[in-house]
Structure formats: structure tokens, C-alpha cells
Amino acid sequence: MSVAEPRRIVLFRHAKADWPQVTDHERPLADRGRMDAAEAGRRLTDTGIAFDLALCSTAVRTRETWKLAVHEFPQRPKTVYEERIYEASPGELIALLNETPDDVRNLLMVGHNPGIQGLADVLAGSGEDDARERMTRRGFPASAFAVLSFTGTWKGLEPGVATLQDYWAPAE
């Protein structure tokens, strides 16, 4: 793949979680979260992006979100469950993305706030249509995702180099 071809990153926040008496890492999805995760999967399919790689936090709620969302995809991408996504800052997430092999064109990351929203804000130097305004207005609720594009290598990914192409969040 040429470094001049655009790459895409989809930042996907886990669906709404329940609050049982378990550790934060072990929290499962709530009923609404299961419905929203499947809907997010359909919306991700509607983008037409064929993902080469998915990076998913090891937390129960992110793994459940990914399982329900990817079920809606025409083809399942390679999935890596990555513990470093859990409680990661935007800078830590960029460092993780910098490790991505250059043959990966389209990557999806399933993670948590505030890291996922912060990463979207930090990477997006510009935005198309009203995507940035919608993301700013809505924040990054459970099941929301942002589609960003950039040109160059994964090692060269840094703040401000991406364009926010799309944003979606479930109806509250």
C-alpha cells in the first residue's frame, strides 16, 4: 500500500454498560447496550469501510460490544484484544496506533472514554460537513463512533493529522 493512499481509523466507544457488583474491568453490557451495539454495527457496515484490523480493549463491555457489532459486518476483520486500551490516555492510544503494520489500511478501535473521545479530538485537525459540530454537541456517548482519515504511515500518526469524516451516536 502506498503511503499516499488514505488510511481510516474508526474510534468506537463501548455500548452502555451495567453496574453489577463486579470490578470496572468486568462490567457487562446493559440491555440497552446490547441493542445499541448491534445498531452501531449496522451503522459501521453502512460506512462501506472494509476493516483490516480491529483493536479491542480487554474489558468485558468492550468485548461484548465488539461481538455484537461485528456480527453485523459482511466480513470479520482480524481482531486483537489489547489490554493497553483500557484506561489509556489519547497519547497512549496514539503510541499503540503507531505500532500498526503499514499493510493495514482501515483500523477500528473499541475502547473507553475519556480516551476515545480525547483521541478523536486530538487527531482531528479538520472535519467534514457537520461531523465535528455533531461530535462537539453530542460528546461521545456509549456506542458512538468517529471515522477519521489521514495519509502517511501509522508511525507518522500524530495530533492534528487526521480529518474527521463522519460521526454517529445512538439516539438518547
Short mmCIF file of N, CA and C in Angstrom, two decimals:
data_model
loop_
_atom_site.label_atom_id
_atom_site.label_comp_id
_atom_site.label_asym_id
_atom_site.label_seq_id
_atom_site.Cartn_x
_atom_site.Cartn_y
_atom_site.Cartn_z
N MET A 1 0.84 -1.18 0.00
CA MET A 1 0.00 0.00 0.00
C MET A 1 0.89 1.24 0.00
N SER A 2 0.51 2.22 -0.78
CA SER A 2 1.24 3.48 -0.85
C SER A 2 0.88 4.35 0.36
N VAL A 3 1.87 5.11 0.86
CA VAL A 3 1.58 5.99 2.00
C VAL A 3 0.71 7.16 1.57
N ALA A 4 0.55 7.38 0.25
CA ALA A 4 -0.31 8.47 -0.23
C ALA A 4 -1.79 8.09 -0.19
N GLU A 5 -2.08 6.81 -0.11
CA GLU A 5 -3.47 6.37 -0.03
C GLU A 5 -3.99 6.66 1.38
N PRO A 6 -5.21 7.18 1.47
CA PRO A 6 -5.73 7.49 2.80
C PRO A 6 -5.95 6.23 3.64
N ARG A 7 -5.69 6.37 4.91
CA ARG A 7 -5.97 5.33 5.89
C ARG A 7 -7.16 5.83 6.73
N ARG A 8 -7.91 4.89 7.26
CA ARG A 8 -9.03 5.28 8.12
C ARG A 8 -8.92 4.61 9.47
N ILE A 9 -9.32 5.39 10.47
CA ILE A 9 -9.39 4.91 11.85
C ILE A 9 -10.82 5.16 12.30
N VAL A 10 -11.46 4.14 12.81
CA VAL A 10 -12.77 4.32 13.43
C VAL A 10 -12.59 4.12 14.93
N LEU A 11 -12.95 5.14 15.68
CA LEU A 11 -12.87 5.11 17.14
C LEU A 11 -14.27 4.85 17.66
N PHE A 12 -14.47 3.76 18.33
CA PHE A 12 -15.78 3.24 18.71
C PHE A 12 -15.80 3.06 20.23
N ARG A 13 -16.68 3.81 20.88
CA ARG A 13 -16.83 3.66 22.33
C ARG A 13 -17.75 2.49 22.62
N HIS A 14 -17.42 1.72 23.64
CA HIS A 14 -18.26 0.58 24.02
C HIS A 14 -19.70 1.03 24.28
N ALA A 15 -20.61 0.08 24.17
CA ALA A 15 -22.03 0.34 24.42
C ALA A 15 -22.28 0.51 25.92
N LYS A 16 -23.51 0.91 26.24
CA LYS A 16 -23.89 1.18 27.63
C LYS A 16 -23.70 -0.06 28.50
N ALA A 17 -22.98 0.15 29.58
CA ALA A 17 -22.66 -0.96 30.50
C ALA A 17 -23.59 -0.95 31.70
N ASP A 18 -23.71 -2.10 32.30
CA ASP A 18 -24.48 -2.28 33.53
C ASP A 18 -23.54 -2.00 34.71
N TRP A 19 -24.11 -1.93 35.91
CA TRP A 19 -23.34 -1.63 37.12
C TRP A 19 -23.52 -2.70 38.20
N PRO A 20 -23.26 -3.98 37.87
CA PRO A 20 -23.37 -5.00 38.92
C PRO A 20 -22.17 -4.90 39.87
N GLN A 21 -22.19 -5.69 40.92
CA GLN A 21 -21.11 -5.67 41.92
C GLN A 21 -19.91 -6.48 41.42
N VAL A 22 -19.23 -5.92 40.42
CA VAL A 22 -18.01 -6.52 39.88
C VAL A 22 -17.00 -5.40 39.69
N THR A 23 -15.76 -5.75 39.41
CA THR A 23 -14.76 -4.71 39.15
C THR A 23 -15.13 -3.99 37.85
N ASP A 24 -14.61 -2.79 37.69
CA ASP A 24 -14.91 -2.00 36.49
C ASP A 24 -14.55 -2.77 35.21
N HIS A 25 -13.44 -3.44 35.21
CA HIS A 25 -13.00 -4.19 34.03
C HIS A 25 -13.98 -5.31 33.66
N GLU A 26 -14.70 -5.83 34.63
CA GLU A 26 -15.60 -6.96 34.41
C GLU A 26 -17.06 -6.56 34.16
N ARG A 27 -17.34 -5.26 34.10
CA ARG A 27 -18.74 -4.82 33.90
C ARG A 27 -19.27 -5.28 32.54
N PRO A 28 -20.45 -5.92 32.52
CA PRO A 28 -21.06 -6.36 31.25
C PRO A 28 -21.93 -5.24 30.67
N LEU A 29 -22.45 -5.49 29.49
CA LEU A 29 -23.37 -4.55 28.87
C LEU A 29 -24.74 -4.62 29.52
N ALA A 30 -25.41 -3.49 29.53
CA ALA A 30 -26.82 -3.42 29.93
C ALA A 30 -27.67 -3.86 28.74
N ASP A 31 -28.95 -4.10 28.96
CA ASP A 31 -29.85 -4.50 27.86
C ASP A 31 -29.81 -3.47 26.73
N ARG A 32 -29.90 -2.19 27.09
CA ARG A 32 -29.86 -1.14 26.08
C ARG A 32 -28.53 -1.17 25.32
N GLY A 33 -27.45 -1.45 26.03
CA GLY A 33 -26.13 -1.53 25.39
C GLY A 33 -26.08 -2.62 24.33
N ARG A 34 -26.71 -3.75 24.59
CA ARG A 34 -26.71 -4.83 23.61
C ARG A 34 -27.46 -4.41 22.35
N MET A 35 -28.56 -3.70 22.51
CA MET A 35 -29.31 -3.22 21.33
C MET A 35 -28.50 -2.17 20.56
N ASP A 36 -27.90 -1.22 21.30
CA ASP A 36 -27.13 -0.15 20.66
C ASP A 36 -25.87 -0.67 19.97
N ALA A 37 -25.24 -1.69 20.54
CA ALA A 37 -24.03 -2.25 19.91
C ALA A 37 -24.36 -2.85 18.55
N ALA A 38 -25.48 -3.57 18.47
CA ALA A 38 -25.89 -4.15 17.19
C ALA A 38 -26.23 -3.04 16.19
N GLU A 39 -26.91 -2.00 16.64
CA GLU A 39 -27.23 -0.88 15.77
C GLU A 39 -25.96 -0.19 15.29
N ALA A 40 -25.00 0.00 16.16
CA ALA A 40 -23.72 0.60 15.77
C ALA A 40 -23.03 -0.27 14.72
N GLY A 41 -23.11 -1.57 14.87
CA GLY A 41 -22.55 -2.48 13.87
C GLY A 41 -23.19 -2.29 12.51
N ARG A 42 -24.51 -2.12 12.48
CA ARG A 42 -25.19 -1.86 11.21
C ARG A 42 -24.74 -0.53 10.62
N ARG A 43 -24.62 0.49 11.47
CA ARG A 43 -24.17 1.81 11.00
C ARG A 43 -22.73 1.76 10.51
N LEU A 44 -21.88 1.00 11.18
CA LEU A 44 -20.50 0.84 10.71
C LEU A 44 -20.47 0.14 9.35
N THR A 45 -21.33 -0.85 9.17
CA THR A 45 -21.43 -1.53 7.87
C THR A 45 -21.85 -0.54 6.80
N ASP A 46 -22.77 0.36 7.13
CA ASP A 46 -23.24 1.37 6.18
C ASP A 46 -22.14 2.31 5.70
N THR A 47 -21.05 2.45 6.47
CA THR A 47 -19.95 3.32 6.03
C THR A 47 -19.23 2.74 4.83
N GLY A 48 -19.36 1.43 4.62
CA GLY A 48 -18.69 0.78 3.49
C GLY A 48 -17.21 0.52 3.72
N ILE A 49 -16.73 0.77 4.92
CA ILE A 49 -15.32 0.55 5.22
C ILE A 49 -15.07 -0.93 5.46
N ALA A 50 -14.09 -1.48 4.76
CA ALA A 50 -13.67 -2.86 4.99
C ALA A 50 -12.47 -2.80 5.94
N PHE A 51 -12.66 -3.21 7.16
CA PHE A 51 -11.61 -3.12 8.16
C PHE A 51 -10.60 -4.25 8.01
N ASP A 52 -9.34 -3.87 8.10
CA ASP A 52 -8.25 -4.84 8.06
C ASP A 52 -7.93 -5.36 9.45
N LEU A 53 -8.17 -4.51 10.45
CA LEU A 53 -7.78 -4.84 11.82
C LEU A 53 -8.71 -4.15 12.80
N ALA A 54 -9.07 -4.86 13.85
CA ALA A 54 -9.81 -4.27 14.97
C ALA A 54 -8.98 -4.46 16.23
N LEU A 55 -8.81 -3.38 16.96
CA LEU A 55 -8.15 -3.42 18.27
C LEU A 55 -9.24 -3.20 19.31
N CYS A 56 -9.37 -4.10 20.24
CA CYS A 56 -10.45 -4.04 21.22
C CYS A 56 -9.88 -4.16 22.63
N SER A 57 -10.32 -3.29 23.51
CA SER A 57 -9.95 -3.39 24.92
C SER A 57 -10.34 -4.76 25.45
N THR A 58 -9.64 -5.20 26.47
CA THR A 58 -9.94 -6.50 27.07
C THR A 58 -11.09 -6.46 28.07
N ALA A 59 -11.62 -5.28 28.37
CA ALA A 59 -12.74 -5.18 29.32
C ALA A 59 -13.96 -5.93 28.77
N VAL A 60 -14.75 -6.49 29.67
CA VAL A 60 -15.92 -7.28 29.26
C VAL A 60 -16.86 -6.46 28.38
N ARG A 61 -17.15 -5.23 28.76
CA ARG A 61 -18.13 -4.44 28.00
C ARG A 61 -17.64 -4.12 26.58
N THR A 62 -16.33 -3.95 26.38
CA THR A 62 -15.83 -3.69 25.02
C THR A 62 -15.86 -4.97 24.20
N ARG A 63 -15.50 -6.08 24.80
CA ARG A 63 -15.53 -7.36 24.07
C ARG A 63 -16.96 -7.71 23.67
N GLU A 64 -17.92 -7.48 24.58
CA GLU A 64 -19.33 -7.75 24.25
C GLU A 64 -19.81 -6.80 23.15
N THR A 65 -19.43 -5.53 23.24
CA THR A 65 -19.82 -4.56 22.21
C THR A 65 -19.30 -5.01 20.85
N TRP A 66 -18.03 -5.38 20.80
CA TRP A 66 -17.42 -5.80 19.53
C TRP A 66 -18.10 -7.06 18.99
N LYS A 67 -18.37 -8.03 19.84
CA LYS A 67 -19.01 -9.27 19.39
C LYS A 67 -20.36 -8.98 18.74
N LEU A 68 -21.15 -8.09 19.35
CA LEU A 68 -22.47 -7.77 18.80
C LEU A 68 -22.37 -6.91 17.54
N ALA A 69 -21.43 -5.98 17.51
CA ALA A 69 -21.28 -5.10 16.34
C ALA A 69 -20.74 -5.86 15.14
N VAL A 70 -19.68 -6.64 15.34
CA VAL A 70 -19.04 -7.33 14.22
C VAL A 70 -19.97 -8.39 13.61
N HIS A 71 -20.93 -8.86 14.37
CA HIS A 71 -21.91 -9.82 13.85
C HIS A 71 -22.68 -9.21 12.66
N GLU A 72 -22.75 -7.88 12.60
CA GLU A 72 -23.46 -7.19 11.53
C GLU A 72 -22.59 -6.97 10.28
N PHE A 73 -21.29 -7.22 10.38
CA PHE A 73 -20.36 -6.96 9.29
C PHE A 73 -20.44 -8.07 8.24
N PRO A 74 -20.22 -7.72 6.97
CA PRO A 74 -20.19 -8.76 5.94
C PRO A 74 -18.95 -9.66 6.07
N GLN A 75 -17.87 -9.11 6.63
CA GLN A 75 -16.65 -9.88 6.81
C GLN A 75 -15.97 -9.44 8.10
N ARG A 76 -15.58 -10.39 8.92
CA ARG A 76 -14.94 -10.08 10.20
C ARG A 76 -13.46 -9.78 9.99
N PRO A 77 -12.98 -8.62 10.48
CA PRO A 77 -11.56 -8.33 10.37
C PRO A 77 -10.76 -9.09 11.43
N LYS A 78 -9.46 -9.15 11.23
CA LYS A 78 -8.59 -9.69 12.27
C LYS A 78 -8.82 -8.85 13.52
N THR A 79 -8.94 -9.51 14.67
CA THR A 79 -9.20 -8.81 15.92
C THR A 79 -8.10 -9.10 16.91
N VAL A 80 -7.59 -8.04 17.54
CA VAL A 80 -6.58 -8.17 18.58
C VAL A 80 -7.17 -7.54 19.84
N TYR A 81 -7.22 -8.32 20.92
CA TYR A 81 -7.69 -7.81 22.21
C TYR A 81 -6.48 -7.24 22.94
N GLU A 82 -6.53 -5.95 23.20
CA GLU A 82 -5.36 -5.21 23.66
C GLU A 82 -5.65 -4.57 25.02
N GLU A 83 -4.96 -5.06 26.06
CA GLU A 83 -5.19 -4.55 27.41
C GLU A 83 -4.75 -3.10 27.57
N ARG A 84 -3.85 -2.62 26.72
CA ARG A 84 -3.37 -1.24 26.85
C ARG A 84 -4.43 -0.20 26.48
N ILE A 85 -5.53 -0.60 25.86
CA ILE A 85 -6.60 0.34 25.52
C ILE A 85 -7.39 0.74 26.78
N TYR A 86 -7.51 -0.19 27.71
CA TYR A 86 -8.28 0.06 28.93
C TYR A 86 -7.59 1.17 29.74
N GLU A 87 -8.35 2.22 30.05
CA GLU A 87 -7.89 3.38 30.84
C GLU A 87 -6.74 4.14 30.18
N ALA A 88 -6.59 4.05 28.87
CA ALA A 88 -5.50 4.72 28.17
C ALA A 88 -5.83 6.18 27.88
N SER A 89 -4.81 7.00 27.91
CA SER A 89 -4.93 8.41 27.53
C SER A 89 -4.83 8.50 26.01
N PRO A 90 -5.23 9.64 25.43
CA PRO A 90 -5.06 9.81 23.98
C PRO A 90 -3.61 9.58 23.53
N GLY A 91 -2.65 10.06 24.27
CA GLY A 91 -1.25 9.86 23.91
C GLY A 91 -0.85 8.40 23.91
N GLU A 92 -1.33 7.65 24.89
CA GLU A 92 -1.05 6.21 24.95
C GLU A 92 -1.71 5.47 23.79
N LEU A 93 -2.91 5.93 23.40
CA LEU A 93 -3.60 5.31 22.26
C LEU A 93 -2.88 5.62 20.95
N ILE A 94 -2.37 6.84 20.80
CA ILE A 94 -1.58 7.16 19.60
C ILE A 94 -0.34 6.28 19.55
N ALA A 95 0.34 6.11 20.67
CA ALA A 95 1.53 5.25 20.71
C ALA A 95 1.18 3.83 20.28
N LEU A 96 0.02 3.33 20.69
CA LEU A 96 -0.43 2.00 20.30
C LEU A 96 -0.70 1.96 18.79
N LEU A 97 -1.38 2.98 18.27
CA LEU A 97 -1.67 3.04 16.83
C LEU A 97 -0.38 3.15 16.02
N ASN A 98 0.64 3.80 16.56
CA ASN A 98 1.93 3.91 15.87
C ASN A 98 2.58 2.55 15.63
N GLU A 99 2.16 1.53 16.36
CA GLU A 99 2.70 0.17 16.21
C GLU A 99 2.01 -0.62 15.10
N THR A 100 0.97 -0.06 14.50
CA THR A 100 0.20 -0.77 13.48
C THR A 100 1.05 -1.03 12.24
N PRO A 101 1.01 -2.25 11.71
CA PRO A 101 1.75 -2.56 10.49
C PRO A 101 1.25 -1.70 9.32
N ASP A 102 2.15 -1.32 8.45
CA ASP A 102 1.78 -0.43 7.35
C ASP A 102 0.90 -1.08 6.28
N ASP A 103 0.74 -2.41 6.31
CA ASP A 103 -0.18 -3.01 5.34
C ASP A 103 -1.64 -2.87 5.79
N VAL A 104 -1.88 -2.34 6.99
CA VAL A 104 -3.25 -2.10 7.47
C VAL A 104 -3.71 -0.75 6.93
N ARG A 105 -4.80 -0.76 6.21
CA ARG A 105 -5.36 0.49 5.68
C ARG A 105 -6.46 1.03 6.57
N ASN A 106 -7.38 0.16 7.01
CA ASN A 106 -8.54 0.59 7.80
C ASN A 106 -8.55 -0.14 9.13
N LEU A 107 -8.56 0.64 10.21
CA LEU A 107 -8.48 0.08 11.56
C LEU A 107 -9.65 0.58 12.39
N LEU A 108 -10.18 -0.30 13.21
CA LEU A 108 -11.24 0.06 14.15
C LEU A 108 -10.72 -0.20 15.56
N MET A 109 -10.95 0.78 16.46
CA MET A 109 -10.55 0.61 17.86
C MET A 109 -11.79 0.71 18.73
N VAL A 110 -12.01 -0.30 19.56
CA VAL A 110 -13.13 -0.31 20.50
C VAL A 110 -12.55 -0.02 21.88
N GLY A 111 -12.97 1.09 22.47
CA GLY A 111 -12.39 1.48 23.74
C GLY A 111 -13.35 2.23 24.64
N HIS A 112 -12.77 3.08 25.47
CA HIS A 112 -13.47 3.72 26.58
C HIS A 112 -13.28 5.24 26.56
N ASN A 113 -14.20 5.92 27.19
CA ASN A 113 -13.99 7.34 27.45
C ASN A 113 -13.31 7.49 28.79
N PRO A 114 -12.54 8.54 28.97
CA PRO A 114 -12.39 9.70 28.09
C PRO A 114 -11.35 9.52 26.99
N GLY A 115 -10.64 8.38 26.94
CA GLY A 115 -9.58 8.20 25.96
C GLY A 115 -10.03 8.25 24.52
N ILE A 116 -11.13 7.57 24.18
CA ILE A 116 -11.58 7.51 22.78
C ILE A 116 -12.00 8.90 22.29
N GLN A 117 -12.80 9.61 23.07
CA GLN A 117 -13.21 10.95 22.67
C GLN A 117 -12.00 11.88 22.60
N GLY A 118 -11.13 11.79 23.57
CA GLY A 118 -9.94 12.62 23.56
C GLY A 118 -9.08 12.35 22.34
N LEU A 119 -8.96 11.08 21.96
CA LEU A 119 -8.18 10.72 20.78
C LEU A 119 -8.81 11.30 19.52
N ALA A 120 -10.13 11.21 19.40
CA ALA A 120 -10.81 11.79 18.24
C ALA A 120 -10.56 13.30 18.17
N ASP A 121 -10.68 13.97 19.29
CA ASP A 121 -10.44 15.41 19.33
C ASP A 121 -9.00 15.76 18.97
N VAL A 122 -8.04 15.00 19.49
CA VAL A 122 -6.62 15.28 19.28
C VAL A 122 -6.20 15.00 17.83
N LEU A 123 -6.68 13.91 17.25
CA LEU A 123 -6.26 13.55 15.90
C LEU A 123 -6.87 14.45 14.83
N ALA A 124 -8.12 14.88 15.05
CA ALA A 124 -8.85 15.60 14.01
C ALA A 124 -8.37 17.05 13.89
N GLY A 125 -7.53 17.28 12.88
CA GLY A 125 -7.10 18.64 12.60
C GLY A 125 -8.18 19.41 11.85
N SER A 126 -9.04 18.67 11.15
CA SER A 126 -10.15 19.28 10.42
C SER A 126 -11.31 18.30 10.42
N GLY A 127 -12.46 18.79 9.96
CA GLY A 127 -13.65 17.94 9.91
C GLY A 127 -14.46 18.23 8.67
N GLU A 128 -15.17 17.23 8.19
CA GLU A 128 -16.02 17.38 7.02
C GLU A 128 -17.47 17.57 7.45
N ASP A 129 -18.19 18.31 6.59
CA ASP A 129 -19.61 18.57 6.80
C ASP A 129 -19.84 19.06 8.23
N ASP A 130 -20.80 18.46 8.87
CA ASP A 130 -21.12 18.90 10.24
C ASP A 130 -20.67 17.87 11.28
N ALA A 131 -19.76 16.97 10.90
CA ALA A 131 -19.35 15.89 11.80
C ALA A 131 -18.74 16.44 13.09
N ARG A 132 -17.85 17.41 12.98
CA ARG A 132 -17.21 17.95 14.19
C ARG A 132 -18.24 18.65 15.07
N GLU A 133 -19.14 19.40 14.47
CA GLU A 133 -20.16 20.10 15.25
C GLU A 133 -21.05 19.10 15.98
N ARG A 134 -21.43 18.02 15.31
CA ARG A 134 -22.26 16.99 15.95
C ARG A 134 -21.50 16.30 17.08
N MET A 135 -20.21 16.01 16.85
CA MET A 135 -19.42 15.35 17.89
C MET A 135 -19.23 16.28 19.09
N THR A 136 -19.02 17.55 18.84
CA THR A 136 -18.85 18.51 19.92
C THR A 136 -20.15 18.66 20.72
N ARG A 137 -21.26 18.72 19.99
CA ARG A 137 -22.56 18.89 20.64
C ARG A 137 -22.98 17.65 21.43
N ARG A 138 -22.79 16.47 20.86
CA ARG A 138 -23.25 15.23 21.49
C ARG A 138 -22.25 14.63 22.48
N GLY A 139 -20.97 15.00 22.32
CA GLY A 139 -19.95 14.33 23.12
C GLY A 139 -19.69 12.97 22.51
N PHE A 140 -19.37 12.02 23.33
CA PHE A 140 -19.08 10.67 22.84
C PHE A 140 -19.81 9.67 23.73
N PRO A 141 -21.15 9.61 23.59
CA PRO A 141 -21.91 8.69 24.44
C PRO A 141 -21.60 7.23 24.10
N ALA A 142 -22.06 6.34 24.94
CA ALA A 142 -21.88 4.91 24.70
C ALA A 142 -22.38 4.55 23.31
N SER A 143 -21.63 3.72 22.61
CA SER A 143 -21.89 3.22 21.24
C SER A 143 -21.56 4.22 20.14
N ALA A 144 -21.11 5.41 20.47
CA ALA A 144 -20.75 6.39 19.44
C ALA A 144 -19.48 5.97 18.72
N PHE A 145 -19.35 6.42 17.47
CA PHE A 145 -18.09 6.21 16.76
C PHE A 145 -17.76 7.41 15.88
N ALA A 146 -16.46 7.59 15.66
CA ALA A 146 -15.96 8.65 14.79
C ALA A 146 -15.09 8.00 13.73
N VAL A 147 -15.23 8.48 12.48
CA VAL A 147 -14.44 7.99 11.36
C VAL A 147 -13.44 9.09 10.99
N LEU A 148 -12.16 8.76 11.08
CA LEU A 148 -11.10 9.71 10.75
C LEU A 148 -10.26 9.14 9.61
N SER A 149 -9.70 10.03 8.78
CA SER A 149 -8.80 9.59 7.73
C SER A 149 -7.53 10.41 7.78
N PHE A 150 -6.45 9.80 7.31
CA PHE A 150 -5.17 10.50 7.22
C PHE A 150 -4.33 9.83 6.15
N THR A 151 -3.33 10.53 5.67
CA THR A 151 -2.38 9.93 4.75
C THR A 151 -1.03 9.84 5.45
N GLY A 152 -0.25 8.88 5.05
CA GLY A 152 1.05 8.68 5.68
C GLY A 152 1.12 7.32 6.34
N THR A 153 2.14 7.14 7.14
CA THR A 153 2.35 5.86 7.82
C THR A 153 1.72 5.90 9.21
N TRP A 154 1.50 4.73 9.78
CA TRP A 154 0.99 4.65 11.14
C TRP A 154 1.99 5.23 12.12
N LYS A 155 3.27 5.04 11.85
CA LYS A 155 4.30 5.61 12.72
C LYS A 155 4.26 7.13 12.72
N GLY A 156 3.76 7.70 11.63
CA GLY A 156 3.66 9.16 11.50
C GLY A 156 2.37 9.74 12.02
N LEU A 157 1.48 8.89 12.55
CA LEU A 157 0.21 9.39 13.09
C LEU A 157 0.49 10.23 14.33
N GLU A 158 -0.02 11.45 14.33
CA GLU A 158 0.21 12.36 15.46
C GLU A 158 -0.95 13.34 15.53
N PRO A 159 -1.03 14.12 16.59
CA PRO A 159 -2.13 15.08 16.75
C PRO A 159 -2.29 15.99 15.54
N GLY A 160 -3.55 16.15 15.13
CA GLY A 160 -3.90 17.10 14.08
C GLY A 160 -3.75 16.64 12.65
N VAL A 161 -3.28 15.40 12.40
CA VAL A 161 -3.03 14.98 11.02
C VAL A 161 -4.26 14.37 10.34
N ALA A 162 -5.31 14.10 11.07
CA ALA A 162 -6.47 13.41 10.51
C ALA A 162 -7.62 14.37 10.22
N THR A 163 -8.52 13.89 9.38
CA THR A 163 -9.76 14.60 9.09
C THR A 163 -10.91 13.79 9.66
N LEU A 164 -11.78 14.42 10.42
CA LEU A 164 -12.98 13.76 10.92
C LEU A 164 -13.97 13.69 9.76
N GLN A 165 -14.22 12.49 9.27
CA GLN A 165 -15.10 12.31 8.12
C GLN A 165 -16.55 12.08 8.51
N ASP A 166 -16.75 11.39 9.61
CA ASP A 166 -18.12 11.04 10.00
C ASP A 166 -18.16 10.82 11.50
N TYR A 167 -19.35 10.94 12.03
CA TYR A 167 -19.60 10.73 13.45
C TYR A 167 -21.02 10.20 13.59
N TRP A 168 -21.19 9.21 14.46
CA TRP A 168 -22.52 8.67 14.73
C TRP A 168 -22.65 8.37 16.21
N ALA A 169 -23.83 8.64 16.74
CA ALA A 169 -24.16 8.26 18.12
C ALA A 169 -25.62 7.83 18.14
N PRO A 170 -25.97 6.86 18.99
CA PRO A 170 -27.36 6.43 19.07
C PRO A 170 -28.24 7.54 19.63
N ALA A 171 -29.51 7.49 19.30
CA ALA A 171 -30.47 8.45 19.85
C ALA A 171 -30.59 8.21 21.34
N GLU A 172 -30.60 9.29 22.08
CA GLU A 172 -30.71 9.17 23.54
C GLU A 172 -32.16 9.04 23.94
#
